[in-house]
Amino acid sequence: MPSKLVIIGTGFAGLWSAFSAKRLAKLSNRENDIEIIVIAPKPSLVVRPRLYEANASNMTVSLEPLFKEAAITFIQGTVTTINPEANTLLVNSTTTESTLTYDRLILAAGSSVIRPKSVTGINEHAFDVDSLDGAVKLEAHLNNLPSLPASPARDTIVVCGAGFTGLEIATELPKRVAPDTKIIIVDSADKLGNGLGPGPRPIITQALEELNIEYKLGSPVASITADAVTLTSGETINTKTAIWTAGVRATPLTQQIPAPKDPLGRLSVDTNLRVPSFPKIFATGDAAHAATDTLGHYAMMSCQHALPMGRYSGHNAVADLLGEPLVPYTQSSYGVCLDLGAWGTVICQGWEREVRMTGEVAKKVKGYINQKLIYPPGGLAEALEAAGPGELDFEELAKGILQIVA
């Protein structure tokens, strides 16, 4: 009877976990010894890094043909319970609830935007670009705004959060709304892109000024209604469009595994992406608090880290089952590729985030990454060839893309 490798999630880390696992089983001539099972609500990849763009409903890719070609079993449903002591999962589909046993588990269920309970009205009135449903809902709302009576609230959009996602959606909005729409970014931090460091900040500031985007820093959001955002400073901004982008947290499934976690709910893993206290469980992507090097850097919640992490976790889970050597995850190269709408893009290299490229040239690189590089391969042979674990060099990648787009 084949061993069962179960992967929860079809995001970037889950997708590449599946094909990396299939690759090693195939290379070892042990495909019949490993059953790869993927569980997710739909057999598709949501291209989450692009949800700030228009036409959000098109930002999905069906994985069904690839799964069938690879003989990967897909179960459409949601995992509600993980029992790490019994090595079982409780899976809910639209009509049934079933228990599934695993020999190895890869938790790749991603993350979701944090909606603090301290912000009154956030669940009822805030939009987001965190999920496909959220982005589609926002797009319908933006398209409907011109049909509403003119008012300061109709003609003002407030983006809550001046981090990576907040900056990308804010700078993209001028292309998606009426020219006279006021766009305001608010954030509790006293600096733009606080988590991005000082490197790209002058570029970000310049882009916002040239795009006529206002920003108010140093005051958290206190409440959101259908017609206004109120800050803890007491200032009220009239708006019918509040977009919440302030932070994400790992899948709640990590809380069902009694093991150390970081403040974002990510499971602490060893160099092989295994949860040390539960050796049959691997965590990857946004569910994993994983060191990228020996210098104290940890993977970010981004596709830049999720893509290679999936390749390592899938390989290592199968290697563990087959008695093959595991490959320690490492990703010493890091970069930032921040889209700033019509202004262009800023690309930074290294954890110090040194600016390397800006403007339209950088935007072409970002476009290639978003529209080509992060998408799944078209066929199984290509997928398996690309699925091996290995370190990604961001600088070399950017140079290679620049040659292509130039």
PDB file of N, CA and C in Angstrom, residues 163 192-197 201 300 353:
ATOM      1  N   GLY A 163       2.196  49.605   3.822  1.00  0.00           N
ATOM      2  CA  GLY A 163       3.181  48.569   3.548  1.00  0.00           C
ATOM      3  C   GLY A 163       3.170  48.187   2.079  1.00  0.00           C
ATOM      4  N   LEU A 192       6.544  55.747   5.626  1.00  0.00           N
ATOM      5  CA  LEU A 192       6.015  54.995   4.495  1.00  0.00           C
ATOM      6  C   LEU A 192       6.809  53.706   4.325  1.00  0.00           C
ATOM      7  N   GLY A 193       6.097  52.617   4.016  1.00  0.00           N
ATOM      8  CA  GLY A 193       6.796  51.352   3.804  1.00  0.00           C
ATOM      9  C   GLY A 193       7.709  51.013   4.957  1.00  0.00           C
ATOM     10  N   ASN A 194       7.187  51.108   6.170  1.00  0.00           N
ATOM     11  CA  ASN A 194       8.016  50.954   7.355  1.00  0.00           C
ATOM     12  C   ASN A 194       8.797  49.639   7.348  1.00  0.00           C
ATOM     13  N   GLY A 195       8.152  48.556   6.917  1.00  0.00           N
ATOM     14  CA  GLY A 195       8.813  47.256   6.887  1.00  0.00           C
ATOM     15  C   GLY A 195       9.800  47.094   5.754  1.00  0.00           C
ATOM     16  N   LEU A 196       9.801  48.020   4.808  1.00  0.00           N
ATOM     17  CA  LEU A 196      10.703  47.929   3.663  1.00  0.00           C
ATOM     18  C   LEU A 196      12.038  48.623   3.915  1.00  0.00           C
ATOM     19  N   GLY A 197      12.126  49.341   5.019  1.00  0.00           N
ATOM     20  CA  GLY A 197      13.373  50.001   5.341  1.00  0.00           C
ATOM     21  C   GLY A 197      13.556  51.314   4.600  1.00  0.00           C
ATOM     22  N   ARG A 201      12.502  54.281   0.332  1.00  0.00           N
ATOM     23  CA  ARG A 201      11.528  55.282   0.802  1.00  0.00           C
ATOM     24  C   ARG A 201      11.535  56.575  -0.021  1.00  0.00           C
ATOM     25  N   MET A 300       9.986  35.768   4.112  1.00  0.00           N
ATOM     26  CA  MET A 300       8.881  36.712   4.154  1.00  0.00           C
ATOM     27  C   MET A 300       7.621  36.026   3.634  1.00  0.00           C
ATOM     28  N   ARG A 353      17.967  46.310   1.292  1.00  0.00           N
ATOM     29  CA  ARG A 353      17.044  46.882   0.300  1.00  0.00           C
ATOM     30  C   ARG A 353      17.664  48.080  -0.428  1.00  0.00           C
TER      31      ARG A 353
END
